[in-house]
PDB file of C-alpha atoms and ligand atoms in Angstrom:
ATOM      1  CA  MET N  14       0.021  -0.060  -0.002  1.00 95.00           C
ATOM      2  CA  LYS N  15       1.220   3.418  -0.959  1.00 96.00           C
ATOM      3  CA  PHE N  16       0.804   6.528   1.144  1.00 97.00           C
ATOM      4  CA  ASN N  17       1.511   9.879  -0.568  1.00 97.00           C
ATOM      5  CA  ILE N  18       1.939  12.829   1.704  1.00 98.00           C
ATOM      6  CA  LEU N  19       1.664  16.295   0.151  1.00 98.00           C
ATOM      7  CA  THR N  20       3.337  18.826   2.548  1.00 98.00           C
ATOM      8  CA  ILE N  21       5.454  21.978   2.698  1.00 97.00           C
ATOM      9  CA  PHE N  22       7.482  20.320   5.465  1.00 97.00           C
ATOM     10  CA  PRO N  23       8.627  17.079   3.893  1.00 97.00           C
ATOM     11  CA  HIS N  24      11.007  16.024   6.615  1.00 97.00           C
ATOM     12  CA  ILE N  25       8.805  16.579   9.592  1.00 97.00           C
ATOM     13  CA  LEU N  26       7.805  12.877   9.715  1.00 96.00           C
ATOM     14  CA  ASP N  27      11.070  11.271   8.766  1.00 97.00           C
ATOM     15  CA  SER N  28      12.008   9.999  12.208  1.00 97.00           C
ATOM     16  CA  PHE N  29       8.512   8.689  12.857  1.00 97.00           C
ATOM     17  CA  PHE N  30       8.685   6.455   9.875  1.00 97.00           C
ATOM     18  CA  SER N  31      12.246   5.276  10.555  1.00 97.00           C
ATOM     19  CA  GLU N  32      11.538   3.336  13.766  1.00 95.00           C
ATOM     20  CA  SER N  33       9.722   0.301  14.922  1.00 93.00           C
ATOM     21  CA  ILE N  34       6.755  -1.338  13.181  1.00 95.00           C
ATOM     22  CA  LEU N  35       6.404   1.176  10.376  1.00 96.00           C
ATOM     23  CA  LYS N  36      10.143   0.988   9.539  1.00 97.00           C
ATOM     24  CA  ARG N  37       9.866  -2.789   9.287  1.00 96.00           C
ATOM     25  CA  ALA N  38       6.797  -2.525   7.121  1.00 96.00           C
ATOM     26  CA  ILE N  39       8.551  -0.103   4.780  1.00 97.00           C
ATOM     27  CA  ASP N  40      11.738  -2.338   4.602  1.00 97.00           C
ATOM     28  CA  LYS N  41       9.575  -5.387   3.825  1.00 96.00           C
ATOM     29  CA  LYS N  42       7.781  -3.320   1.130  1.00 96.00           C
ATOM     30  CA  LEU N  43       4.450  -3.833   2.704  1.00 96.00           C
ATOM     31  CA  ILE N  44       3.927  -0.097   2.655  1.00 97.00           C
ATOM     32  CA  LYS N  45       5.570   2.816   0.852  1.00 97.00           C
ATOM     33  CA  ILE N  46       5.584   6.383   2.119  1.00 98.00           C
ATOM     34  CA  ASN N  47       5.995   8.878  -0.666  1.00 97.00           C
ATOM     35  CA  THR N  48       6.493  12.337   0.669  1.00 97.00           C
ATOM     36  CA  VAL N  49       5.867  15.050  -1.950  1.00 97.00           C
ATOM     37  CA  ASN N  50       7.120  18.573  -1.350  1.00 98.00           C
ATOM     38  CA  ILE N  51       4.418  20.980  -2.528  1.00 98.00           C
ATOM     39  CA  ARG N  52       7.139  23.608  -2.966  1.00 98.00           C
ATOM     40  CA  ASP N  53       8.612  21.609  -5.860  1.00 98.00           C
ATOM     41  CA  PHE N  54       5.432  22.263  -7.868  1.00 97.00           C
ATOM     42  CA  THR N  55       5.769  26.109  -7.805  1.00 98.00           C
ATOM     43  CA  ASN N  56       7.163  27.934 -10.818  1.00 94.00           C
ATOM     44  CA  ASP N  57       8.072  31.308  -9.445  1.00 96.00           C
ATOM     45  CA  LYS N  58      11.551  32.258  -8.278  1.00 97.00           C
ATOM     46  CA  HIS N  59      10.558  32.273  -4.687  1.00 97.00           C
ATOM     47  CA  LYS N  60       8.648  29.018  -4.709  1.00 97.00           C
ATOM     48  CA  THR N  61       5.670  30.525  -3.261  1.00 97.00           C
ATOM     49  CA  VAL N  62       3.112  28.135  -1.694  1.00 98.00           C
ATOM     50  CA  ASP N  63       0.795  30.661  -0.034  1.00 97.00           C
ATOM     51  CA  ASP N  64      -0.554  34.082  -0.581  1.00 97.00           C
ATOM     52  CA  THR N  65      -2.833  36.686   1.138  1.00 97.00           C
ATOM     53  CA  PRO N  66      -6.534  35.880   1.430  1.00 97.00           C
ATOM     54  CA  CYS N  67      -8.814  37.216  -1.308  1.00 97.00           C
ATOM     55  CA  GLY N  68     -11.230  39.691   0.386  1.00 97.00           C
ATOM     56  CA  GLY N  69      -8.713  40.567   3.082  1.00 97.00           C
ATOM     57  CA  GLY N  70      -8.099  39.178   6.523  1.00 95.00           C
ATOM     58  CA  ALA N  71      -5.208  37.825   8.573  1.00 95.00           C
ATOM     59  CA  GLY N  72      -2.927  34.984   7.729  1.00 94.00           C
ATOM     60  CA  MET N  73      -1.817  33.269   4.570  1.00 96.00           C
ATOM     61  CA  ILE N  74      -3.703  30.889   2.432  1.00 97.00           C
ATOM     62  CA  MET N  75      -2.096  27.882   0.560  1.00 98.00           C
ATOM     63  CA  LYS N  76      -2.307  28.330  -3.121  1.00 98.00           C
ATOM     64  CA  VAL N  77      -4.300  25.880  -5.300  1.00 98.00           C
ATOM     65  CA  GLU N  78      -1.979  25.516  -8.292  1.00 98.00           C
ATOM     66  CA  PRO N  79       1.065  23.768  -6.595  1.00 98.00           C
ATOM     67  CA  ILE N  80      -1.267  21.366  -4.789  1.00 98.00           C
ATOM     68  CA  TYR N  81      -3.082  20.643  -7.960  1.00 97.00           C
ATOM     69  CA  LYS N  82       0.209  19.888  -9.725  1.00 96.00           C
ATOM     70  CA  ALA N  83       1.531  17.784  -6.952  1.00 96.00           C
ATOM     71  CA  LEU N  84      -1.698  15.753  -7.108  1.00 96.00           C
ATOM     72  CA  GLN N  85      -1.244  15.163 -10.816  1.00 93.00           C
ATOM     73  CA  LYS N  86       2.040  13.671 -10.169  1.00 90.00           C
ATOM     74  CA  THR N  87       0.787  11.033  -7.659  1.00 85.00           C
ATOM     75  CA  LYS N  88      -0.215   8.195  -9.827  1.00 67.00           C
ATOM     76  CA  LYS N  89      -4.014   7.866 -10.015  1.00 66.00           C
ATOM     77  CA  ASN N  90      -5.851   4.632 -10.042  1.00 61.00           C
ATOM     78  CA  ARG N  91      -9.224   3.434  -9.126  1.00 63.00           C
ATOM     79  CA  LYS N  92      -8.312   2.867  -5.583  1.00 69.00           C
ATOM     80  CA  ASN N  93      -6.376   6.021  -4.916  1.00 89.00           C
ATOM     81  CA  ARG N  94      -8.173   8.011  -2.302  1.00 95.00           C
ATOM     82  CA  ILE N  95      -7.369  11.727  -2.059  1.00 97.00           C
ATOM     83  CA  VAL N  96      -7.791  13.029   1.425  1.00 98.00           C
ATOM     84  CA  LEU N  97      -7.617  16.640   2.539  1.00 98.00           C
ATOM     85  CA  LEU N  98      -6.538  16.859   6.163  1.00 98.00           C
ATOM     86  CA  THR N  99      -8.268  19.591   7.996  1.00 97.00           C
ATOM     87  CA  PRO N 100      -9.951  20.150  11.355  1.00 96.00           C
ATOM     88  CA  ALA N 101     -13.136  20.803   9.487  1.00 96.00           C
ATOM     89  CA  GLY N 102     -13.208  17.236   8.058  1.00 97.00           C
ATOM     90  CA  LYS N 103     -15.170  14.198   9.129  1.00 98.00           C
ATOM     91  CA  GLN N 104     -13.650  12.678  12.239  1.00 98.00           C
ATOM     92  CA  PHE N 105     -11.377   9.738  11.688  1.00 98.00           C
ATOM     93  CA  ASN N 106     -12.175   6.473  13.499  1.00 98.00           C
ATOM     94  CA  GLN N 107     -11.452   2.765  13.406  1.00 97.00           C
ATOM     95  CA  ASN N 108     -14.029   1.985  10.751  1.00 98.00           C
ATOM     96  CA  ILE N 109     -12.452   4.491   8.404  1.00 98.00           C
ATOM     97  CA  ALA N 110      -9.116   2.946   9.217  1.00 98.00           C
ATOM     98  CA  LYS N 111     -10.458  -0.459   8.235  1.00 97.00           C
ATOM     99  CA  LYS N 112     -11.832   0.871   4.914  1.00 97.00           C
ATOM    100  CA  TYR N 113      -8.606   2.590   4.148  1.00 97.00           C
ATOM    101  CA  SER N 114      -6.534  -0.496   4.820  1.00 96.00           C
ATOM    102  CA  LYS N 115      -8.241  -2.145   1.781  1.00 95.00           C
ATOM    103  CA  LEU N 116      -7.103   0.616  -0.605  1.00 95.00           C
ATOM    104  CA  ASN N 117      -3.955   0.471  -2.796  1.00 94.00           C
ATOM    105  CA  GLN N 118      -3.036   4.069  -2.410  1.00 96.00           C
ATOM    106  CA  ILE N 119      -4.059   7.056  -0.283  1.00 97.00           C
ATOM    107  CA  THR N 120      -2.909  10.665  -0.879  1.00 98.00           C
ATOM    108  CA  PHE N 121      -2.954  13.008   1.970  1.00 98.00           C
ATOM    109  CA  ILE N 122      -2.936  16.771   1.470  1.00 98.00           C
ATOM    110  CA  CYS N 123      -1.531  18.396   4.609  1.00 98.00           C
ATOM    111  CA  GLY N 124      -2.967  21.905   4.859  1.00 92.00           C
ATOM    112  CA  ARG N 125      -1.632  24.459   7.212  1.00 89.00           C
ATOM    113  CA  TYR N 126      -4.347  25.505   9.716  1.00 84.00           C
ATOM    114  CA  GLU N 127      -4.526  29.163   8.642  1.00 88.00           C
ATOM    115  CA  GLY N 128      -6.183  27.934   5.421  1.00 94.00           C
ATOM    116  CA  ILE N 129      -6.073  26.468   1.980  1.00 97.00           C
ATOM    117  CA  ASP N 130      -7.696  27.792  -1.181  1.00 98.00           C
ATOM    118  CA  ALA N 131     -11.130  26.255  -1.153  1.00 97.00           C
ATOM    119  CA  ARG N 132     -10.807  25.310  -4.831  1.00 98.00           C
ATOM    120  CA  VAL N 133      -8.657  22.349  -3.736  1.00 98.00           C
ATOM    121  CA  GLU N 134     -11.874  20.779  -2.755  1.00 98.00           C
ATOM    122  CA  ASN N 135     -12.607  20.076  -6.420  1.00 97.00           C
ATOM    123  CA  PHE N 136      -9.729  17.715  -6.604  1.00 96.00           C
ATOM    124  CA  ILE N 137     -10.281  15.664  -3.479  1.00 97.00           C
ATOM    125  CA  ASP N 138     -12.438  12.645  -2.344  1.00 97.00           C
ATOM    126  CA  GLU N 139     -12.975  13.690   1.232  1.00 98.00           C
ATOM    127  CA  LYS N 140     -11.961  15.908   4.156  1.00 98.00           C
ATOM    128  CA  ILE N 141     -10.755  14.111   7.365  1.00 98.00           C
ATOM    129  CA  SER N 142      -9.909  15.484  10.794  1.00 98.00           C
ATOM    130  CA  ILE N 143      -8.307  13.424  13.513  1.00 98.00           C
ATOM    131  CA  GLY N 144     -10.236  15.012  16.366  1.00 98.00           C
ATOM    132  CA  PRO N 145     -11.893  17.994  17.866  1.00 98.00           C
ATOM    133  CA  TYR N 146      -8.815  20.181  18.408  1.00 98.00           C
ATOM    134  CA  ILE N 147      -6.627  22.410  16.207  1.00 97.00           C
ATOM    135  CA  LEU N 148      -3.148  21.442  15.027  1.00 97.00           C
ATOM    136  CA  ASN N 149      -0.835  23.697  13.003  1.00 96.00           C
ATOM    137  CA  GLY N 150      -0.988  21.478  10.080  1.00 97.00           C
ATOM    138  CA  GLY N 151      -2.124  18.056   8.821  1.00 98.00           C
ATOM    139  CA  GLU N 152       1.334  16.276   9.065  1.00 98.00           C
ATOM    140  CA  ILE N 153       0.642  14.723  12.499  1.00 98.00           C
ATOM    141  CA  ALA N 154      -2.880  13.753  11.333  1.00 98.00           C
ATOM    142  CA  ALA N 155      -1.377  11.948   8.367  1.00 98.00           C
ATOM    143  CA  ALA N 156       1.103  10.130  10.574  1.00 98.00           C
ATOM    144  CA  THR N 157      -1.773   9.150  12.908  1.00 98.00           C
ATOM    145  CA  ILE N 158      -3.921   7.802  10.109  1.00 98.00           C
ATOM    146  CA  ILE N 159      -1.003   5.959   8.510  1.00 98.00           C
ATOM    147  CA  GLU N 160      -0.174   4.203  11.726  1.00 98.00           C
ATOM    148  CA  ALA N 161      -3.806   3.234  12.385  1.00 98.00           C
ATOM    149  CA  VAL N 162      -4.254   1.960   8.782  1.00 98.00           C
ATOM    150  CA  SER N 163      -0.876   0.192   8.508  1.00 97.00           C
ATOM    151  CA  ARG N 164      -1.394  -1.979  11.453  1.00 96.00           C
ATOM    152  CA  LEU N 165      -4.505  -3.461   9.913  1.00 96.00           C
ATOM    153  CA  ILE N 166      -2.677  -4.459   6.738  1.00 94.00           C
ATOM    154  CA  PRO N 167      -1.914  -8.252   6.998  1.00 91.00           C
ATOM    155  CA  ARG N 168       1.617  -9.175   7.912  1.00 86.00           C
ATOM    156  CA  ILE N 169       2.600  -5.828   9.220  1.00 85.00           C
ATOM    157  CA  LEU N 170       2.228  -6.687  12.921  1.00 83.00           C
ATOM    158  CA  GLY N 171       4.355  -9.604  14.037  1.00 70.00           C
ATOM    159  CA  ASN N 172       1.533 -10.981  16.145  1.00 56.00           C
ATOM    160  CA  ILE N 173      -1.612 -11.040  14.054  1.00 55.00           C
ATOM    161  CA  LYS N 174      -3.466 -12.674  16.974  1.00 54.00           C
ATOM    162  CA  SER N 175      -3.134  -9.377  18.993  1.00 60.00           C
ATOM    163  CA  ILE N 176      -5.188  -7.738  16.307  1.00 62.00           C
ATOM    164  CA  GLU N 177      -7.802 -10.376  16.309  1.00 59.00           C
ATOM    165  CA  GLU N 178      -8.175 -10.260  20.092  1.00 60.00           C
ATOM    166  CA  GLU N 179      -8.334  -6.457  19.951  1.00 65.00           C
ATOM    167  CA  SER N 180     -11.656  -5.103  21.123  1.00 58.00           C
ATOM    168  CA  PHE N 181     -11.978  -2.721  18.084  1.00 55.00           C
ATOM    169  CA  SER N 182     -11.908  -5.488  15.493  1.00 50.00           C
ATOM    170  CA  ALA N 183     -14.858  -7.084  17.118  1.00 50.00           C
ATOM    171  CA  ASN N 184     -16.760  -3.873  16.293  1.00 51.00           C
ATOM    172  CA  GLN N 185     -17.300  -3.402  20.015  1.00 51.00           C
ATOM    173  CA  PRO N 186     -15.139  -0.381  20.883  1.00 50.00           C
ATOM    174  CA  PHE N 187     -13.456  -0.717  24.325  1.00 51.00           C
ATOM    175  CA  GLU N 188     -15.887  -3.523  25.449  1.00 51.00           C
ATOM    176  CA  LEU N 189     -13.220  -6.188  25.316  1.00 66.00           C
ATOM    177  CA  GLU N 190     -10.370  -4.260  26.912  1.00 87.00           C
ATOM    178  CA  TYR N 191      -9.245  -6.060  29.992  1.00 94.00           C
ATOM    179  CA  PRO N 192      -6.429  -5.142  32.258  1.00 96.00           C
ATOM    180  CA  GLN N 193      -3.101  -6.791  31.435  1.00 96.00           C
ATOM    181  CA  TYR N 194      -0.026  -7.518  33.634  1.00 98.00           C
ATOM    182  CA  THR N 195       3.453  -8.823  33.222  1.00 98.00           C
ATOM    183  CA  LYS N 196       6.302  -9.814  35.677  1.00 97.00           C
ATOM    184  CA  PRO N 197       7.035  -9.251  38.507  1.00 98.00           C
ATOM    185  CA  GLU N 198       4.038 -10.731  40.332  1.00 98.00           C
ATOM    186  CA  ILE N 199       4.592  -8.224  43.200  1.00 98.00           C
ATOM    187  CA  PHE N 200       5.810  -4.680  42.546  1.00 98.00           C
ATOM    188  CA  LYS N 201       6.808  -2.895  45.767  1.00 98.00           C
ATOM    189  CA  VAL N 202       6.890   0.798  46.370  1.00 98.00           C
ATOM    190  CA  GLY N 203       8.096   1.343  50.003  1.00 98.00           C
ATOM    191  CA  ASN N 204       6.066  -1.025  52.033  1.00 98.00           C
ATOM    192  CA  LYS N 205       3.101  -1.062  49.656  1.00 98.00           C
ATOM    193  CA  LYS N 206       2.751  -4.082  47.422  1.00 98.00           C
ATOM    194  CA  TYR N 207       0.984  -4.050  44.084  1.00 98.00           C
ATOM    195  CA  ARG N 208       0.031  -7.578  42.983  1.00 98.00           C
ATOM    196  CA  VAL N 209      -0.990  -9.236  39.825  1.00 98.00           C
ATOM    197  CA  PRO N 210      -4.410 -10.725  40.307  1.00 98.00           C
ATOM    198  CA  LYS N 211      -4.030 -14.332  41.531  1.00 98.00           C
ATOM    199  CA  ILE N 212      -6.327 -15.767  38.935  1.00 98.00           C
ATOM    200  CA  LEU N 213      -3.961 -14.829  36.179  1.00 98.00           C
ATOM    201  CA  LEU N 214      -1.218 -16.975  37.800  1.00 98.00           C
ATOM    202  CA  SER N 215      -3.583 -20.008  38.296  1.00 97.00           C
ATOM    203  CA  GLY N 216      -3.141 -21.538  34.895  1.00 97.00           C
ATOM    204  CA  ASN N 217      -6.882 -22.069  34.661  1.00 98.00           C
ATOM    205  CA  HIS N 218      -7.570 -20.786  31.081  1.00 98.00           C
ATOM    206  CA  LYS N 219     -11.309 -21.100  31.317  1.00 98.00           C
ATOM    207  CA  LYS N 220     -11.433 -19.039  34.610  1.00 98.00           C
ATOM    208  CA  ILE N 221      -8.945 -16.561  33.207  1.00 97.00           C
ATOM    209  CA  LYS N 222     -11.073 -16.020  30.117  1.00 96.00           C
ATOM    210  CA  GLU N 223     -14.224 -15.445  32.219  1.00 96.00           C
ATOM    211  CA  TRP N 224     -12.333 -13.054  34.492  1.00 97.00           C
ATOM    212  CA  ARG N 225     -11.175 -11.063  31.526  1.00 95.00           C
ATOM    213  CA  ILE N 226     -14.664 -10.821  30.002  1.00 93.00           C
ATOM    214  CA  LYS N 227     -16.003  -9.635  33.346  1.00 94.00           C
ATOM    215  CA  LYS N 228     -13.286  -7.049  33.745  1.00 94.00           C
ATOM    216  CA  ALA N 229     -13.695  -5.796  30.196  1.00 91.00           C
ATOM    217  CA  LYS N 230     -17.365  -5.204  30.714  1.00 81.00           C
ATOM    218  CA  LYS N 231     -16.635  -3.257  33.931  1.00 70.00           C
ATOM    219  CA  HIS N 232     -14.296  -1.103  32.025  1.00 56.00           C
ATOM    220  CA  LYS N 233     -17.040   0.573  29.987  1.00 54.00           C
TER     221      LYS N 233
HETATM  222 CL1  LIG T 313      -6.364  16.927   9.925  1.00 87.14          CL
HETATM  223  N1  LIG T 313      -5.452  19.257  10.639  1.00 87.14           N
HETATM  224  C1  LIG T 313      -5.326  20.273  11.623  1.00 87.14           C
HETATM  225  N2  LIG T 313      -4.671  21.399  11.210  1.00 87.14           N
HETATM  226  N3  LIG T 313      -5.844  20.244  12.770  1.00 87.14           N
HETATM  227  C2  LIG T 313      -6.530  19.071  13.103  1.00 87.14           C
HETATM  228  C3  LIG T 313      -6.715  18.077  12.227  1.00 87.14           C
HETATM  229  C4  LIG T 313      -6.183  18.213  10.956  1.00 87.14           C
HETATM  230  N4  LIG T 313      -7.375  17.061  12.854  1.00 87.14           N
HETATM  231  C5  LIG T 313      -7.638  17.576  14.129  1.00 87.14           C
HETATM  232  N5  LIG T 313      -7.117  18.786  14.253  1.00 87.14           N
END
């Protein structure tokens, strides 16, 4: 699966993609991250990507032409979804992540919060936000979505079972989240002892399963 990221800060996400699971997925060619510098699609001497708002007002607005040209360069095919990242978009969620994970290619346009020429909307499939708060630009949103989508692509996570057991994939958000523990069985802070629940050390898998279901329901 290929992710195109159109941005004026092409290196902002470099370290994010060069560690851990996403790095492994890129190395194994399960995903490809194609960062496109919008500035490369300007044709004036100063490589201008923004300009003052028509009608007046504060701030700068991202120009439509460089974004349009950058979009033309990302190879189009039936399954290439073009997503404008903006706090005014539809809120991203796990169902959207699942749908995206079935596509061949997604192109993210990272706007700066101050604004983007509204004519860009003629060249996109949808507007997406990652939550009800304002970021300076869409780059962190692109990283968030790419991480959520990538881990649903088969073979990217080492342990596929952990996805299957995950509450979200059962379409029951949070319901199946039970508390997890690892060694040591007793964690001491001063004279206070924090213990792993005895049942989890019992080896009784049926009882453990029942306990986990009970705990997960309480969690809600
Ligand atoms: Cl996609 N962009 C910006 N600038 N802010 C956001 C966002 C996106 N999603 C939530 N806040």
